[in-house]
Short mmCIF file of C-alpha atoms and ligand atoms in Angstrom, two decimals:
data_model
loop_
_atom_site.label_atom_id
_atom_site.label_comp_id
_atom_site.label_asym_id
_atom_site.label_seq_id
_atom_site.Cartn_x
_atom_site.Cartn_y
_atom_site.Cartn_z
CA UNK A 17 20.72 1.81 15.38
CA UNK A 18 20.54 -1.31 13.31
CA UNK A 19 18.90 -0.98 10.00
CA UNK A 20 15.57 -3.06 10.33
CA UNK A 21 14.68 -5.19 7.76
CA UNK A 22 11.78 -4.19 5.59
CA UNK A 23 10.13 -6.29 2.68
CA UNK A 24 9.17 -5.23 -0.43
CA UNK A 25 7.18 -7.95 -2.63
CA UNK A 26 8.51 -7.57 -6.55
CA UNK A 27 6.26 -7.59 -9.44
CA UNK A 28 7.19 -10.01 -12.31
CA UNK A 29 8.33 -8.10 -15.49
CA UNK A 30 8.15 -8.40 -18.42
CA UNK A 31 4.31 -9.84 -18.09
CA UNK A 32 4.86 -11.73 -21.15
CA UNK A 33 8.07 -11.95 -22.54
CA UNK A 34 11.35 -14.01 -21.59
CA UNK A 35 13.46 -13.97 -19.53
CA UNK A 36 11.34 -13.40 -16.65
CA UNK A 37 12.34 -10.94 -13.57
CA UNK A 38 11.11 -9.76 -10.85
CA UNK A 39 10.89 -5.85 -10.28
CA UNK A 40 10.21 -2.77 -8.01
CA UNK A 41 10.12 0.88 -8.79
CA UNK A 42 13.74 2.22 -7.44
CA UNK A 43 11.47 5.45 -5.35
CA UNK A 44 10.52 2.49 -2.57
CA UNK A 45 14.28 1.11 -2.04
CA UNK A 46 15.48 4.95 -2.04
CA UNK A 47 12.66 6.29 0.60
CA UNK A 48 13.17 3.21 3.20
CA UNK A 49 16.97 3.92 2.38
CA UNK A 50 16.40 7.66 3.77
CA UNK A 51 14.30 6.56 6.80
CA UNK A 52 17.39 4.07 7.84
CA UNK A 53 15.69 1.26 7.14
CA UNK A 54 17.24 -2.16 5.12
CA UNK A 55 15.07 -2.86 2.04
CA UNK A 56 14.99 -6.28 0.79
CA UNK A 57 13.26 -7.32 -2.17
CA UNK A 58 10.89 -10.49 -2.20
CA UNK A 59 9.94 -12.73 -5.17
CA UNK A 60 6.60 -13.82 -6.09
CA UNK A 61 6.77 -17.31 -4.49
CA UNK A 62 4.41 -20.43 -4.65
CA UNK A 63 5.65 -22.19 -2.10
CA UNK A 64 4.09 -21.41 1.03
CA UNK A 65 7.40 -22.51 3.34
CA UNK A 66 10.08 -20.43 1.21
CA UNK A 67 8.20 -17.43 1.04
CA UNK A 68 7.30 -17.77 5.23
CA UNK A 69 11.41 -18.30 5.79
CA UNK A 70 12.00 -15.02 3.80
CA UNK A 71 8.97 -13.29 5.82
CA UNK A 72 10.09 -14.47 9.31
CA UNK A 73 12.80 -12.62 8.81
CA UNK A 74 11.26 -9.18 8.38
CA UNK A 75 10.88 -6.51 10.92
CA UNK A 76 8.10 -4.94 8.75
CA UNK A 77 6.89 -4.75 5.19
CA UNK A 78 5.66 -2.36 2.74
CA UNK A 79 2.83 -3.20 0.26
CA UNK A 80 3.71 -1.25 -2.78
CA UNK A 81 1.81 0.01 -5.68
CA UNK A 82 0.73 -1.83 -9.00
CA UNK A 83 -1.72 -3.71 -10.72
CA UNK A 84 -5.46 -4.24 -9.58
CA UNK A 85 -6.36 -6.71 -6.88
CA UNK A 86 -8.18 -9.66 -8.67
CA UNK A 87 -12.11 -9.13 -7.93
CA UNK A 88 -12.52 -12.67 -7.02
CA UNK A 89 -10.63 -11.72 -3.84
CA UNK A 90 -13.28 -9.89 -2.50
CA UNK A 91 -16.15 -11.76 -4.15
CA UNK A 92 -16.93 -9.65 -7.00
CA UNK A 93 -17.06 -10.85 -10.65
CA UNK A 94 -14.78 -8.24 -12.61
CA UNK A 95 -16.88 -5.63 -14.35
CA UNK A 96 -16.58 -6.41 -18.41
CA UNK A 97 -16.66 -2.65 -18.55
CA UNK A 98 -13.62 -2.04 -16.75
CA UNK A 99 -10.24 -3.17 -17.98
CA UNK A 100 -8.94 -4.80 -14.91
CA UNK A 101 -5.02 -5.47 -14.98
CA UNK A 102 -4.56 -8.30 -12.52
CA UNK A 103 -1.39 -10.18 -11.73
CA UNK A 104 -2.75 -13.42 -9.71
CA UNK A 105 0.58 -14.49 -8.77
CA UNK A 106 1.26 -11.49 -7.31
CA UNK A 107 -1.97 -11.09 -5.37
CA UNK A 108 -1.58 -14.72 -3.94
CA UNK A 109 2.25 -13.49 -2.69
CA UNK A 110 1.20 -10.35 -1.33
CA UNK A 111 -2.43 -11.53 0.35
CA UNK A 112 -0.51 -14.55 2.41
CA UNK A 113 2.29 -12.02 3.59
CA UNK A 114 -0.17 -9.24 4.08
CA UNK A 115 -2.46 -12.24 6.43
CA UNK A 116 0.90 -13.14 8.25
CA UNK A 117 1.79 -9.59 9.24
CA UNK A 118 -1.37 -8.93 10.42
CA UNK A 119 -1.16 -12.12 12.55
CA UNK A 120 2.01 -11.38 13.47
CA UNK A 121 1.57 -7.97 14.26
CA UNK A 122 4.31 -6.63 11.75
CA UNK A 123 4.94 -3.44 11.22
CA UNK A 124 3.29 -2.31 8.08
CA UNK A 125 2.69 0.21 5.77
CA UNK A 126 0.30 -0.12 2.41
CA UNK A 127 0.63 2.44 -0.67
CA UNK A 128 -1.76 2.73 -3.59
CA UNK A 129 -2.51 -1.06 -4.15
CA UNK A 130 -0.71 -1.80 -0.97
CA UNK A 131 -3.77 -0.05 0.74
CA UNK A 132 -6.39 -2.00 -1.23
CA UNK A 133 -4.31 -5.24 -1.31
CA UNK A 134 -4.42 -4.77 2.81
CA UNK A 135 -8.72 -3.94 2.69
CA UNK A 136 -8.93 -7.29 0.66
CA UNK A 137 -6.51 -9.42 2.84
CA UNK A 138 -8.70 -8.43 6.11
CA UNK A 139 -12.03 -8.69 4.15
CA UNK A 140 -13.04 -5.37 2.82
CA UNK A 141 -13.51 -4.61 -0.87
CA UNK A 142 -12.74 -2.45 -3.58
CA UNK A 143 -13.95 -0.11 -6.42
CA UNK A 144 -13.14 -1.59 -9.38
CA UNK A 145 -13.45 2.19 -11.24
CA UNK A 146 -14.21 4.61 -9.16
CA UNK A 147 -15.40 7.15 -11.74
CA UNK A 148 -17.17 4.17 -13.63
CA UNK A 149 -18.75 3.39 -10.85
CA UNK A 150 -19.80 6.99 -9.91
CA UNK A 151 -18.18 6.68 -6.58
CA UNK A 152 -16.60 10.58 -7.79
CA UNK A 153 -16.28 12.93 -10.85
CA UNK A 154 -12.69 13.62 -9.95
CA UNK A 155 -10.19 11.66 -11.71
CA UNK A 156 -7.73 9.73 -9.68
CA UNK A 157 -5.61 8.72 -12.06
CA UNK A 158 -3.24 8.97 -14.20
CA UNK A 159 -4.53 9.06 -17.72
CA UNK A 160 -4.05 12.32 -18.27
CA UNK A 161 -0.18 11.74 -18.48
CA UNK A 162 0.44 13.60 -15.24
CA UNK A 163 3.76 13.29 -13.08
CA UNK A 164 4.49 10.76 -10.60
CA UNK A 165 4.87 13.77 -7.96
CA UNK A 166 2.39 16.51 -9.02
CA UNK A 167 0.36 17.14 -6.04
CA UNK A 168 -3.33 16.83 -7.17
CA UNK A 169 -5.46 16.51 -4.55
CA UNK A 170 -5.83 17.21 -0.93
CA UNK A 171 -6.48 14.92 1.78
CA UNK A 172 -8.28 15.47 5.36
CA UNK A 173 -6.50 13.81 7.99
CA UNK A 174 -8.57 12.99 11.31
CA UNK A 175 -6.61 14.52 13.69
CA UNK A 176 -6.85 11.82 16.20
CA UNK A 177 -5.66 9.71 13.74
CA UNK A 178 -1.86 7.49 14.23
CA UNK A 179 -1.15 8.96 10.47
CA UNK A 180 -1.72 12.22 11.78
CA UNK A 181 -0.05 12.61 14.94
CA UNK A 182 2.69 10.70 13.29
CA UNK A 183 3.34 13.02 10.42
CA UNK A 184 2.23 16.09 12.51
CA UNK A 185 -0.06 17.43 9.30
CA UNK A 186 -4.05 17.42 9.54
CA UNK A 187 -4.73 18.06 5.77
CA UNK A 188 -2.52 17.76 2.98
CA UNK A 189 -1.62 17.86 -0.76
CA UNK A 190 -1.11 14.34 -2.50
CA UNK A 191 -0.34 12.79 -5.92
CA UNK A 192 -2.79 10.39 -7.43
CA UNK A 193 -2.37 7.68 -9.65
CA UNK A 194 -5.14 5.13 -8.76
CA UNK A 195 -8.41 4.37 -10.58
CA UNK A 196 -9.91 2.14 -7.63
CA UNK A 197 -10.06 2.94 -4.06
CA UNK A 198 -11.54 1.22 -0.78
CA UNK A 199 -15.63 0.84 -1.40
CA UNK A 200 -16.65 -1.34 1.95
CA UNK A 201 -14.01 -1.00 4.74
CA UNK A 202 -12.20 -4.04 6.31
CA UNK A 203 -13.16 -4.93 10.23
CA UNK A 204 -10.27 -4.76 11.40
CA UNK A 205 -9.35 -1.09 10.04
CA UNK A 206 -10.57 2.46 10.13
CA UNK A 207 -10.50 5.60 7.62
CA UNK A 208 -7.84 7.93 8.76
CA UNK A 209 -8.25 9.89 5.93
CA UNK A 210 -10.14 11.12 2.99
CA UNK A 211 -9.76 13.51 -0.38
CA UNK A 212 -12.55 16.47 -1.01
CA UNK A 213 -14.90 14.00 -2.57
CA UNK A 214 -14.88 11.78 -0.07
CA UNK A 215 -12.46 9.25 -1.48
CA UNK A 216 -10.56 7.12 1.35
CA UNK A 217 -7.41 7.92 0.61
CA UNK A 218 -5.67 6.81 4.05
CA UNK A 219 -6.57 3.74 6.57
CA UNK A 220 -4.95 1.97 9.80
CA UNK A 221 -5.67 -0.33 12.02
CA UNK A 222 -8.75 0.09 14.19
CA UNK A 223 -7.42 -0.82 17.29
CA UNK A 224 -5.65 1.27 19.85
CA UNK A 225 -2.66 -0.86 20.43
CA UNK A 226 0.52 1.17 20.58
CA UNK A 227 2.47 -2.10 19.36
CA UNK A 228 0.78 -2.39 16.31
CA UNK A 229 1.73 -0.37 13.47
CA UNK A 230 -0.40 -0.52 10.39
CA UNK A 231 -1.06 2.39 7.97
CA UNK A 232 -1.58 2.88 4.53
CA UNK A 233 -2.19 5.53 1.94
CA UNK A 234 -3.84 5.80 -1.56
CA UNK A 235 -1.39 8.31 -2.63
CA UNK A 236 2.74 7.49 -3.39
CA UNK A 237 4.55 9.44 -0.59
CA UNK A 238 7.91 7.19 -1.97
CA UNK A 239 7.19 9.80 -5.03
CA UNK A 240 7.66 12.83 -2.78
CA UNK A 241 10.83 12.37 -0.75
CA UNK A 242 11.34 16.23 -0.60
CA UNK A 243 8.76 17.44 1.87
CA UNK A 244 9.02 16.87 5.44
CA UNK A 245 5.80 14.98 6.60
CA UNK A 246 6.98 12.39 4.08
CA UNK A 247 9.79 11.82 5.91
CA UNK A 248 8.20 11.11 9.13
CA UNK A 249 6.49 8.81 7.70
CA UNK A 250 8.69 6.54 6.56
CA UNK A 251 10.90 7.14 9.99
CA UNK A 252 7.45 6.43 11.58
CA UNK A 253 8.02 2.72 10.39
CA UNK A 254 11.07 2.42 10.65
CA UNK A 255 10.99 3.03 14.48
CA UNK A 256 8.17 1.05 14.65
CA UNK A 257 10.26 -2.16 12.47
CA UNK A 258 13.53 -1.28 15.11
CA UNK A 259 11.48 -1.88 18.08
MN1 LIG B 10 -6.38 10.05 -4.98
#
């Protein structure tokens, strides 16, 4: 099998300093690695007509995790009670590719803010705290200091669901490391899966097309290589991307 191609969009680091780069946690390029699947890293372009040579390209794309979507996206002023870490650059890279893909019917697979960057591209919205905004007592995230991989959580699959029958597991235990999550649901997608308080913590598309492959989870499976279901996940996409 040929390795399909999969894009990962970068994040610019350092945020303020010189010389700029552009950046990805290594746990992404090392999970698609394991699934068979070629990684290539994408910049944070302006141009509309470089970035959609690099994207035409692809045979899928994975939305990683990072900073907050900007609230404008989705028509909210941001809170002034919330510190909101936005990168605008980065949402106006990821929101055109994310628009393509869905157009294009690109295989695709959202984690953390990959899964809220895809609700905002195809016109849902998010929390912008979900404990500040009472939407659960349970904290998401990581400001206790926990590990990238401790399993914190679990999640209810719906066992019709294409994340379930593709990684063969109806509930599960996940890491967390968000402070937002999905608040109003995008039309075009459907909750595949929620935590104990009733967090979405996994959505796909809402059609029944076979062809189209589009999933995405609030938790960081690229953090938790070891167990199985992880792995058929990421194989999931990649047999989708090699098709
Ligand atoms: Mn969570």
């Amino acid at each position: 099998m040929t390795h399909p191609l999969i894009g990962l969009p970068t994040l610019a680091i350092p945020r303020a300093e010189k010389p700029a780069r552009f950046g990805i946690n290594q746990t992404y390029v090392r999970a698609l690695v394991m699934a068979g699947c070629a990684p290539v890293l994408i910049p944070l372009l302006e141009d509309e007509s470089v970035l959609r040579a690099i994207f035409e390209r692809l045979d899928g794309i994975v939305f990683p995790g990072g900073a907050d979507v900007g609230p404008l996206e989705y028509g909210e002023e941001p809170l002034p009670a919330i510190d909101n870490v936005v990168e605008a650059a980065r949402d106006r890279t990821e929101l055109r590719l994310a628009r393509w893909a869905y157009d294009a019917v690109l295989p695709t697979l959202g984690i953390c803010r990959g899964q809220q960057l895809l609700n905002v591209a195809l016109g849902g919205s998010l929390y912008q705290d979900l404990l500040a905004q009472g939407a659960t007592g349970l904290d998401h995230s990581d400001a206790d200091g926990r590990a990238r991989s401790a399993l914190v959580h679990g999640v209810a699959l719906e066992p019709e669901s294409r994340l379930a029958q593709l990684i063969d597991e109806t509930t599960l235990q996940v890491n967390s490391l968000h402070h937002q999550g999905i608040k109003k649901v995008a039309p075009s997608l459907r909750v595949s899966g929620r935590s104990e308080d009733g967090v979405i913590e996994a959505v796909e598309s809402a059609e029944a097309d076979p062809d189209r492959f589009l999933v995405a989870v609030q938790w960081h499976p690229e953090e938790l290589t070891d167990l199985p279901w992880v792995g058929r996940l990421f194989r999931g996409l990649a047999r989708a991307a090699a098709r």
